[in-house]
XYZ file of C-alpha atoms in Angstrom:
212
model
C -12.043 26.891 -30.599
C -9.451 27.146 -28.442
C -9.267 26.262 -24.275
C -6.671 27.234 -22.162
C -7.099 24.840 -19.186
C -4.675 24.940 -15.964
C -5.179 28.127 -14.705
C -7.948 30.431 -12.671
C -8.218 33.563 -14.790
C -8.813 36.859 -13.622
C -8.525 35.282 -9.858
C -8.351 38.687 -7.632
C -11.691 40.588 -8.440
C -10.540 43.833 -7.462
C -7.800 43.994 -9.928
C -9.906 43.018 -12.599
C -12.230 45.504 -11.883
C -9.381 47.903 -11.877
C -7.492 47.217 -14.666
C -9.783 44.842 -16.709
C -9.498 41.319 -18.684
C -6.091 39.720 -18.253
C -4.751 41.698 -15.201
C -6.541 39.787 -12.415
C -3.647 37.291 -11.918
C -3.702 33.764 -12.843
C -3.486 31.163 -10.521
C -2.582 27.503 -11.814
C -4.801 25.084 -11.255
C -5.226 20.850 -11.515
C -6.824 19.650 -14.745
C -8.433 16.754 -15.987
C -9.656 16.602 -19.373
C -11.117 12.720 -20.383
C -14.661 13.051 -18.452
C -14.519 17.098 -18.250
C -14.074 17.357 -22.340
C -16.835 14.154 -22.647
C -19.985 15.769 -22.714
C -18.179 18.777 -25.284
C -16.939 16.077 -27.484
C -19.647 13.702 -27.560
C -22.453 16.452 -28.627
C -19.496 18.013 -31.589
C -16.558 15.843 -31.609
C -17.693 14.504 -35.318
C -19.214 18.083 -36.661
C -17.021 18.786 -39.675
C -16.392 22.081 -38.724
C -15.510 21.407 -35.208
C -11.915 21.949 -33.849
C -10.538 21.781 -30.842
C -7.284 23.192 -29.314
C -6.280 22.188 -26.319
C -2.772 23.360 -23.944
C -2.031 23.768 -20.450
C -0.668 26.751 -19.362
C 1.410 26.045 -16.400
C 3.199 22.844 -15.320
C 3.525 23.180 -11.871
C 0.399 21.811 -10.473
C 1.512 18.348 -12.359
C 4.744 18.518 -11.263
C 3.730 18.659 -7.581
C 0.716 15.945 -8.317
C 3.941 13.979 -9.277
C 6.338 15.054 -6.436
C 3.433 13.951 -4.015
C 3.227 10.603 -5.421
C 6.705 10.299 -5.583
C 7.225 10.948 -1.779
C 4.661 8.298 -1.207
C 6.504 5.651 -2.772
C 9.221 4.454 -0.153
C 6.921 4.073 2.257
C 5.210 1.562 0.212
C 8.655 0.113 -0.365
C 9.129 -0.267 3.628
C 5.826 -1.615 3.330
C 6.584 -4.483 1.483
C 9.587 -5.494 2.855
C 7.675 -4.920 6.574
C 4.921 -7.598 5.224
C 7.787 -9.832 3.898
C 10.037 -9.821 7.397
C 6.239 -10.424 9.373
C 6.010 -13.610 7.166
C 9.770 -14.878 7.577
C 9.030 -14.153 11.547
C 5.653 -16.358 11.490
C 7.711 -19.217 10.058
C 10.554 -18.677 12.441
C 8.009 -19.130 15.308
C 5.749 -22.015 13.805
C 9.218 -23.650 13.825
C 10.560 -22.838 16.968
C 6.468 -23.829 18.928
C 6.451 -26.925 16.655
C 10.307 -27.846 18.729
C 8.878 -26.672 21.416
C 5.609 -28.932 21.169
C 7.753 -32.054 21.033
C 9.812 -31.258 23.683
C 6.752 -30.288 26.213
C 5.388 -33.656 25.143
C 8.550 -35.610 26.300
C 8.359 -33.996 29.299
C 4.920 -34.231 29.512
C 5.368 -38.032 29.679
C 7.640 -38.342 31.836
C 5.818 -36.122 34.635
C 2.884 -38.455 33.907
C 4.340 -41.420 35.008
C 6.377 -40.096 37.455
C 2.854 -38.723 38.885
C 2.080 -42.674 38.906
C 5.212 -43.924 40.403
C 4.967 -41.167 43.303
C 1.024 -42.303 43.821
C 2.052 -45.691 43.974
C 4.829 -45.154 47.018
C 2.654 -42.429 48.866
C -0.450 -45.360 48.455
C 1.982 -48.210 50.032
C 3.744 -46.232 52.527
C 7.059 -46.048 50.615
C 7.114 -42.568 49.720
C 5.986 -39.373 51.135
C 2.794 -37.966 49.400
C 4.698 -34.026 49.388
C 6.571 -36.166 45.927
C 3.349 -37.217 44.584
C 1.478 -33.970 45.379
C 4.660 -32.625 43.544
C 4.608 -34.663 40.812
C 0.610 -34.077 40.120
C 1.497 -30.029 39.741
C 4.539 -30.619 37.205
C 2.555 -32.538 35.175
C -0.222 -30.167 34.965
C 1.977 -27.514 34.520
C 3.128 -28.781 31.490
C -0.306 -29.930 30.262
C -1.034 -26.369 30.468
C 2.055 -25.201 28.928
C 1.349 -27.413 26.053
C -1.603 -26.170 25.404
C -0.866 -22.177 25.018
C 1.999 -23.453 22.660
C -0.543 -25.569 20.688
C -2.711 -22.354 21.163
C 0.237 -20.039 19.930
C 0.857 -22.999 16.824
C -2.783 -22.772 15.761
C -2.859 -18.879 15.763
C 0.509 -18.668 13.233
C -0.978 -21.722 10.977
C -4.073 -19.211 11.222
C -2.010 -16.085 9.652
C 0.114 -18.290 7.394
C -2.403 -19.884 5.862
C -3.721 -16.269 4.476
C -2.693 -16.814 1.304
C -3.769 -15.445 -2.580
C -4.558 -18.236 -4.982
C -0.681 -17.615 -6.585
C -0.082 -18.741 -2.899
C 1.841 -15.493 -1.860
C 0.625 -14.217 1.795
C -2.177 -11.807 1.371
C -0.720 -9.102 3.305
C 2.269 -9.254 1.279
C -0.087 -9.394 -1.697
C -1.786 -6.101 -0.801
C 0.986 -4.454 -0.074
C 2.563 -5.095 -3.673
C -0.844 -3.975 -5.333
C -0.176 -0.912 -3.513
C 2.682 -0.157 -4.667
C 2.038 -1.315 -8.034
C -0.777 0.699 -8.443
C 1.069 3.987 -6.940
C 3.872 3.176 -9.865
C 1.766 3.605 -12.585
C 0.099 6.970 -11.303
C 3.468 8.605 -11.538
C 3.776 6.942 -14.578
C 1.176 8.542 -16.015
C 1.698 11.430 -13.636
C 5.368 11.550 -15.075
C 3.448 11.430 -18.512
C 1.119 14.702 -17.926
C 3.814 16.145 -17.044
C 6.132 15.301 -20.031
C 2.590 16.362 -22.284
C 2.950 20.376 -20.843
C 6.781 20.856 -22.589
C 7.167 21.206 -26.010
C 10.783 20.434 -27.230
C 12.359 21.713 -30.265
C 13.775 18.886 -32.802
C 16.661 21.191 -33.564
C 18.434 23.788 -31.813
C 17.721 27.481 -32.114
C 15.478 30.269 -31.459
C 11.747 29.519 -31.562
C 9.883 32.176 -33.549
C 6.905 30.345 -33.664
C 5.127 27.180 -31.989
C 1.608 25.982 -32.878
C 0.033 23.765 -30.592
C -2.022 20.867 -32.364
């Protein structure tokens, strides 16, 4: 028995009316053979007299099934590496709020008892109460600065902490499953490919090939 997978025989009705068997053009076609030949094989695969040729007849719907995979690959790349810049960024700014934090809180301090020095004058008479009035909206300025940084600090811990059990960031994680899963399609695409050329082991003419 032999199949000749990879191609749509007798694809343009009219010419194959016309002209009959083999004359309808051939179109290639995708093929996949491990669940499609199942069934076949699992009903005869171990009759004695059973055999089974198998060859594809064109290679150019695996070779673009490869080139598609192929073109999909840098962009996985630039994935990566976009995933990988995001984390060095979060860091950057959980370091620059955290420097920021202690410096709002110096401040911070100093507006809050500058708030009770001013009170104290504008109470006695010894000050006007436009410096304590002053001194009351600096300080809650800065309470309220303090506490979208704090906010901003929580919400990059947040992100960071995102994190697979090997303790690499889980978008960067994905991103690498990606790609590694895309590299060994067009390995095995590269494979299916290889599988649809025969090569001599000598050179010469062929006069004869026998698929097995």
């Amino acid at each position: 028995m032999t199949l000749h997978p990879g191609v749509r025989r007798n694809h343009h009705p009219d010419t194959f009316a016309r002209f009959g068997a083999d004359t309808g053009a051939d179109i290639p076609v995708a093929v996949e053979f491990t669940d499609a030949l199942r069934p076949l094989l699992s009903r005869f695969g171990t009759h004695p007299g059973f055999h089974l040729v198998l060859f594809t007849v064109d290679p150019t719907p695996y070779q673009q099934d490869l080139l598609a995979l192929e073109a999909k690959e840098p962009e996985l790349v630039a994935k990566v590496a976009s995933a990988e810049a995001e984390q060095r960024t979060l860091k950057q700014e959980l370091k620059s709020s955290e420097s920021t934090r202690s410096s709002l809180l110096a401040k911070l301090d100093l507006a809050r008892r500058l708030v009770g020095q001013t009170h104290d004058l504008a109470t006695t008479g010894a000050g006007p109460n436009f410096d304590y009035e002053q001194a009351q909206a600096d300080a809650k300025g800065l309470a309220a600065d303090l506490a979208t940084n704090d906010a901003n600090v929580a919400q990059v811990q947040q992100k960071l902490s995102a994190k697979t059990e090997e303790g690499e960031l889980s978008e960067i994680a994905q991103a690498r499953a990606e790609l590694e899963q895309l590299r060994a399609q067009i390995v095995h695409a590269r494979w299916l490919l290889k599988a649809t050329t025969y090569y001599a082991p000598a050179d010469g003419t062929v006069v004869n090939l026998q698929l097995r």
